[in-house]
Each structure stands twice: as C-alpha cells, then as structure tokens.
Amino acid sequence: MTTDAHVRRALITGITGQDGSYLAELLLSKGYEVHGLIRRSSSFNTERIDHIYQPAQAPDHRLFLHFADLSDGSRLVTLLNEIQPSEVYNLAAQSHVRVSFDEPEYTGDVTGLGTIRLLEAIRAAKIETRFYQASSSEMFGATPPPQNEHTPFYPRSPYGVAKVYSYWTTRNYREAYGLFAVNGILFNHESPRRGGTFVTRKITRAVARIKAGLQSELYLGNLEAVRDWGYAPEYVEGMWRMLQHDEPTDYVLATNTAYSVRDFLQFAFEHVDLDWEKYVRFDERYLRPTEVDALIGDYSRAKDLLGWEPKVHTPRLAQIMVDADIAALEVEGRR
Ligand code: GDP
C-alpha cells in the first residue's frame, strides 16, 4: 500500500463479482489504488479479477485483496482503519433473487445488515469517505413501470426486501451524519461475466453449447417476465460518476427499454441461426413464489446530472454475450 497522500484509494466489497471486477478495472485505469474484500472459499473464486492481479513485488502493484465478510463487523472496522479509503463501493450481497427464497435469513444478514455493518465501520474508523450502495430495481417489485427515483418500493423477494433496508440505511446515514452516501438503483445489467444462473447468461451459455453440439435442451421458468437489461461495464462508469458529483443523491441507471425473457431467447438463438422453440423446456423449479413482472427504468436524472447514457441495448447485449460464450468454449476446447 502506498503512503502517498494524493493517491485516490477505493474499497470494493464484492470485487469478485461481475460489477466488482469491471469497477476494479475502471478505477485502476483512472490511477486509483484498489482494495477488494474477498471471502475464503475452498474453491477458487477470483477468476473475474485474476487478469488484473499482480504479485506484491510488481512495481505498479495497485490492487490489494483482503479476506473479510460483511457478516463480520469488527473485521470491517480493522480494515477501514488500515486502508483509509476515500471511496467505498458496497457491491457485496447474496444477489440471486430465486436463492433468496431458499436462504432468506442469510440474504437479510448479508444484503441487508451487511450494509449497516459497513456504514458503522466507516463511522467507527472515523474516516472521510464517499459511499456507494448497490441498490436494485428489485426494490420496485410490483410497482408498475416506468420506475424512477420517486417510484414507491414494493419488493417481491427476500432479496428485494433486504435491498430496501440497505437503501433506507444509506439515506439515513446521509441525513443523520452528513455522510456522502448515494444509492445507485441499477436495473438488470449483464455481460459475459454475469453469473451462470442468471437468465441472460444461462441462455447465452446454452446457445454456445447447443451450437457446438454439447447440449440439446435448456430448462427455464417464466418466459413472460419483462426486464430492462443493460451492459454492466457502462453501469460501473455510472457508479463512479455518482461519487464524483458535488452533491450526494440517489440515481436510477437503466436503458428505458423493455424486453421479455422470450425476446432475449429470440435475440440470442437468432444470432447463431437457431430456433429457440426447438430447445427450450419448462421447469417449474425456476419459478419464484412471487414474481416481478416488469421493470423499465427512467434514467433521466442520471442523464441530466451525470451525463450518463447507455449505448448498448438488449438485442446487441445478447449478441455480445453469445459471441463471448462461443469464444470461451473454443478456448476450453483447445486446453
Ligand atoms: P432478476 O431480475 O434479478 O431476478 O434476474 P434473473 O436473471 O435471475 O431473472 C430474470 C427473470 O427471468 C425473472 O423474472 C425470472 O423469473 C425469469 N426466468 C425465467 N427462467 C429463469 C431461469 O431459468 N433462471 C433465472 N435466473 N431466471 C429465470
């Protein structure tokens, strides 16, 4: 760790995830020293950041990883004292909606209480820092679209409920303690690094495998759900801009376009000249006890205040992801 007072230092929780890995790349490219929290696991879980990690003795070593967990508050205090970050991005969570019905208490602990542990650690360490909270369009749940920063929340899963808790905690710390704390209310955002159990990536991986003759069926749940799917690398740029603004406030990031799971299937399969209806089967295991039918975000505030606008829309996103999964299979085949 450098002792140079002018170096901007960021802490990312959830650095091993899709967004954490893109954000780490972005911040490193802007000259930041980046610290990430990782969880101990018996299997490797850093594959999304392995390409930017360097040995400690490398001269331009600016990415540091620390074992920690949002369920361990005292560890967070120790680390914040040590690192003294000027920006904290809280991206860590149990982030899967379907899984949150199976593990509601754990989801509440990490996705909800984890945020207050981190905010309390910032207060306890008495550091001056800006704070970004990964809020989610899942908080809108059953409230009809389009949704913006004034839309009432109506979460439909333990995950959504926990995110609402974290949203209000972040606002409360802003108002109560004058902390520069913002909520980025991000609509679904995807990429070749999206986890394989989210519907977009599940589809694009299957397309690549079906095209290669490695798979012949794809089991899915509700095809009628409508989502506003954007491109994750553009969304992490939006996160960073939120923390550079003069005033802390909350922002929606979205594309303001709506497609169903069925539409996404069409875009992905069509890209390799296949008819999705020949391969897709229904499996009720993928249904949720309560579903979010439609999310479409109005990102006018982010456009006006941050100059942020999405460039990649869902049809192109599906193609990018299919191409990446085909390329990944080819690399695997050569091993
Ligand atoms: P979410 O919006 O955060 O829940 O993101 P997901 O990618 O997990 O799900 C998006 C939508 O796809 C939801 O409405 C799901 O019900 C629907 N869906 C349909 N089939 C599947 C499936 O097999 N897996 C997942 N994850 N979602 C599915």
JSON list of N, CA and C and ligand atoms in Angstrom, two decimals, residues 96-97 138 188 197-199 202 219-222 225 227 261 286 288 291-292, ligand 1:
[
{"chain": "A", "resi": 96, "resn": "HIS", "atom": "N", "xyz": [-28.80, -13.31, -5.64]},
{"chain": "A", "resi": 96, "resn": "HIS", "atom": "CA", "xyz": [-29.71, -14.06, -6.51]},
{"chain": "A", "resi": 96, "resn": "HIS", "atom": "C", "xyz": [-31.12, -14.08, -5.93]},
{"chain": "A", "resi": 97, "resn": "VAL", "atom": "N", "xyz": [-32.08, -13.60, -6.72]},
{"chain": "A", "resi": 97, "resn": "VAL", "atom": "CA", "xyz": [-33.46, -13.47, -6.24]},
{"chain": "A", "resi": 97, "resn": "VAL", "atom": "C", "xyz": [-34.07, -14.83, -5.89]},
{"chain": "A", "resi": 138, "resn": "GLU", "atom": "N", "xyz": [-35.00, -4.35, -8.18]},
{"chain": "A", "resi": 138, "resn": "GLU", "atom": "CA", "xyz": [-35.87, -5.33, -7.50]},
{"chain": "A", "resi": 138, "resn": "GLU", "atom": "C", "xyz": [-36.64, -4.69, -6.35]},
{"chain": "A", "resi": 188, "resn": "ASN", "atom": "N", "xyz": [-31.41, -4.38, -14.25]},
{"chain": "A", "resi": 188, "resn": "ASN", "atom": "CA", "xyz": [-30.58, -5.55, -14.60]},
{"chain": "A", "resi": 188, "resn": "ASN", "atom": "C", "xyz": [-29.46, -5.14, -15.56]},
{"chain": "A", "resi": 197, "resn": "THR", "atom": "N", "xyz": [-26.20, -18.54, -13.40]},
{"chain": "A", "resi": 197, "resn": "THR", "atom": "CA", "xyz": [-27.56, -18.89, -13.02]},
{"chain": "A", "resi": 197, "resn": "THR", "atom": "C", "xyz": [-28.55, -17.73, -13.24]},
{"chain": "A", "resi": 198, "resn": "PHE", "atom": "N", "xyz": [-28.08, -16.59, -13.71]},
{"chain": "A", "resi": 198, "resn": "PHE", "atom": "CA", "xyz": [-29.00, -15.50, -14.10]},
{"chain": "A", "resi": 198, "resn": "PHE", "atom": "C", "xyz": [-29.48, -15.79, -15.52]},
{"chain": "A", "resi": 199, "resn": "VAL", "atom": "N", "xyz": [-30.71, -15.36, -15.82]},
{"chain": "A", "resi": 199, "resn": "VAL", "atom": "CA", "xyz": [-31.35, -15.90, -17.02]},
{"chain": "A", "resi": 199, "resn": "VAL", "atom": "C", "xyz": [-30.60, -15.57, -18.32]},
{"chain": "A", "resi": 202, "resn": "LYS", "atom": "N", "xyz": [-27.47, -17.73, -18.55]},
{"chain": "A", "resi": 202, "resn": "LYS", "atom": "CA", "xyz": [-27.89, -19.13, -18.68]},
{"chain": "A", "resi": 202, "resn": "LYS", "atom": "C", "xyz": [-28.26, -19.40, -20.15]},
{"chain": "A", "resi": 219, "resn": "TYR", "atom": "N", "xyz": [-33.59, -25.70, -19.81]},
{"chain": "A", "resi": 219, "resn": "TYR", "atom": "CA", "xyz": [-34.75, -25.64, -18.91]},
{"chain": "A", "resi": 219, "resn": "TYR", "atom": "C", "xyz": [-34.87, -24.25, -18.27]},
{"chain": "A", "resi": 220, "resn": "LEU", "atom": "N", "xyz": [-36.03, -23.63, -18.44]},
{"chain": "A", "resi": 220, "resn": "LEU", "atom": "CA", "xyz": [-36.26, -22.28, -17.92]},
{"chain": "A", "resi": 220, "resn": "LEU", "atom": "C", "xyz": [-37.60, -22.20, -17.21]},
{"chain": "A", "resi": 221, "resn": "GLY", "atom": "N", "xyz": [-37.82, -21.10, -16.49]},
{"chain": "A", "resi": 221, "resn": "GLY", "atom": "CA", "xyz": [-39.09, -20.85, -15.80]},
{"chain": "A", "resi": 221, "resn": "GLY", "atom": "C", "xyz": [-39.98, -19.91, -16.61]},
{"chain": "A", "resi": 222, "resn": "ASN", "atom": "N", "xyz": [-40.33, -18.77, -15.99]},
{"chain": "A", "resi": 222, "resn": "ASN", "atom": "CA", "xyz": [-41.28, -17.82, -16.57]},
{"chain": "A", "resi": 222, "resn": "ASN", "atom": "C", "xyz": [-40.66, -17.03, -17.73]},
{"chain": "A", "resi": 225, "resn": "ALA", "atom": "N", "xyz": [-41.66, -12.67, -18.09]},
{"chain": "A", "resi": 225, "resn": "ALA", "atom": "CA", "xyz": [-41.14, -11.55, -17.29]},
{"chain": "A", "resi": 225, "resn": "ALA", "atom": "C", "xyz": [-40.44, -10.54, -18.20]},
{"chain": "A", "resi": 227, "resn": "ARG", "atom": "N", "xyz": [-37.83, -7.32, -18.49]},
{"chain": "A", "resi": 227, "resn": "ARG", "atom": "CA", "xyz": [-36.72, -6.66, -17.81]},
{"chain": "A", "resi": 227, "resn": "ARG", "atom": "C", "xyz": [-36.10, -5.60, -18.71]},
{"chain": "A", "resi": 261, "resn": "VAL", "atom": "N", "xyz": [-38.19, -12.30, -21.35]},
{"chain": "A", "resi": 261, "resn": "VAL", "atom": "CA", "xyz": [-37.23, -13.41, -21.42]},
{"chain": "A", "resi": 261, "resn": "VAL", "atom": "C", "xyz": [-37.35, -14.08, -22.79]},
{"chain": "A", "resi": 286, "resn": "TYR", "atom": "N", "xyz": [-37.75, -23.18, -11.54]},
{"chain": "A", "resi": 286, "resn": "TYR", "atom": "CA", "xyz": [-37.21, -21.83, -11.76]},
{"chain": "A", "resi": 286, "resn": "TYR", "atom": "C", "xyz": [-38.23, -20.73, -11.57]},
{"chain": "A", "resi": 288, "resn": "ARG", "atom": "N", "xyz": [-40.60, -18.32, -9.22]},
{"chain": "A", "resi": 288, "resn": "ARG", "atom": "CA", "xyz": [-40.45, -17.74, -7.88]},
{"chain": "A", "resi": 288, "resn": "ARG", "atom": "C", "xyz": [-41.82, -17.68, -7.21]},
{"chain": "A", "resi": 291, "resn": "GLU", "atom": "N", "xyz": [-43.37, -13.13, -8.23]},
{"chain": "A", "resi": 291, "resn": "GLU", "atom": "CA", "xyz": [-42.54, -12.72, -9.37]},
{"chain": "A", "resi": 291, "resn": "GLU", "atom": "C", "xyz": [-42.59, -11.21, -9.53]},
{"chain": "A", "resi": 292, "resn": "VAL", "atom": "N", "xyz": [-41.54, -10.66, -10.11]},
{"chain": "A", "resi": 292, "resn": "VAL", "atom": "CA", "xyz": [-41.52, -9.26, -10.53]},
{"chain": "A", "resi": 292, "resn": "VAL", "atom": "C", "xyz": [-41.83, -9.29, -12.03]},
{"chain": "B", "resi": 1, "resn": "GDP", "atom": "P1", "xyz": [-33.58, -10.91, -11.54]},
{"chain": "B", "resi": 1, "resn": "GDP", "atom": "O1", "xyz": [-34.37, -9.92, -12.34]},
{"chain": "B", "resi": 1, "resn": "GDP", "atom": "O2", "xyz": [-32.59, -10.28, -10.63]},
{"chain": "B", "resi": 1, "resn": "GDP", "atom": "O3", "xyz": [-34.42, -11.92, -10.84]},
{"chain": "B", "resi": 1, "resn": "GDP", "atom": "O4", "xyz": [-32.65, -11.67, -12.64]},
{"chain": "B", "resi": 1, "resn": "GDP", "atom": "P2", "xyz": [-32.70, -13.16, -13.23]},
{"chain": "B", "resi": 1, "resn": "GDP", "atom": "O5", "xyz": [-31.82, -13.15, -14.43]},
{"chain": "B", "resi": 1, "resn": "GDP", "atom": "O6", "xyz": [-32.42, -14.17, -12.17]},
{"chain": "B", "resi": 1, "resn": "GDP", "atom": "O7", "xyz": [-34.24, -13.35, -13.67]},
{"chain": "B", "resi": 1, "resn": "GDP", "atom": "C1", "xyz": [-34.84, -12.50, -14.63]},
{"chain": "B", "resi": 1, "resn": "GDP", "atom": "C2", "xyz": [-36.22, -13.04, -14.96]},
{"chain": "B", "resi": 1, "resn": "GDP", "atom": "O8", "xyz": [-36.09, -14.25, -15.70]},
{"chain": "B", "resi": 1, "resn": "GDP", "atom": "C3", "xyz": [-37.09, -13.37, -13.75]},
{"chain": "B", "resi": 1, "resn": "GDP", "atom": "O9", "xyz": [-38.37, -12.85, -13.95]},
{"chain": "B", "resi": 1, "resn": "GDP", "atom": "C4", "xyz": [-37.13, -14.89, -13.74]},
{"chain": "B", "resi": 1, "resn": "GDP", "atom": "O10", "xyz": [-38.34, -15.43, -13.20]},
{"chain": "B", "resi": 1, "resn": "GDP", "atom": "C5", "xyz": [-37.03, -15.20, -15.23]},
{"chain": "B", "resi": 1, "resn": "GDP", "atom": "N1", "xyz": [-36.54, -16.55, -15.50]},
{"chain": "B", "resi": 1, "resn": "GDP", "atom": "C6", "xyz": [-37.15, -17.48, -16.29]},
{"chain": "B", "resi": 1, "resn": "GDP", "atom": "N2", "xyz": [-36.46, -18.61, -16.30]},
{"chain": "B", "resi": 1, "resn": "GDP", "atom": "C7", "xyz": [-35.38, -18.43, -15.50]},
{"chain": "B", "resi": 1, "resn": "GDP", "atom": "C8", "xyz": [-34.29, -19.29, -15.11]},
{"chain": "B", "resi": 1, "resn": "GDP", "atom": "O11", "xyz": [-34.18, -20.44, -15.51]},
{"chain": "B", "resi": 1, "resn": "GDP", "atom": "N3", "xyz": [-33.35, -18.74, -14.27]},
{"chain": "B", "resi": 1, "resn": "GDP", "atom": "C9", "xyz": [-33.44, -17.44, -13.82]},
{"chain": "B", "resi": 1, "resn": "GDP", "atom": "N4", "xyz": [-32.49, -16.96, -13.02]},
{"chain": "B", "resi": 1, "resn": "GDP", "atom": "N5", "xyz": [-34.48, -16.63, -14.16]},
{"chain": "B", "resi": 1, "resn": "GDP", "atom": "C10", "xyz": [-35.43, -17.12, -14.99]}
]
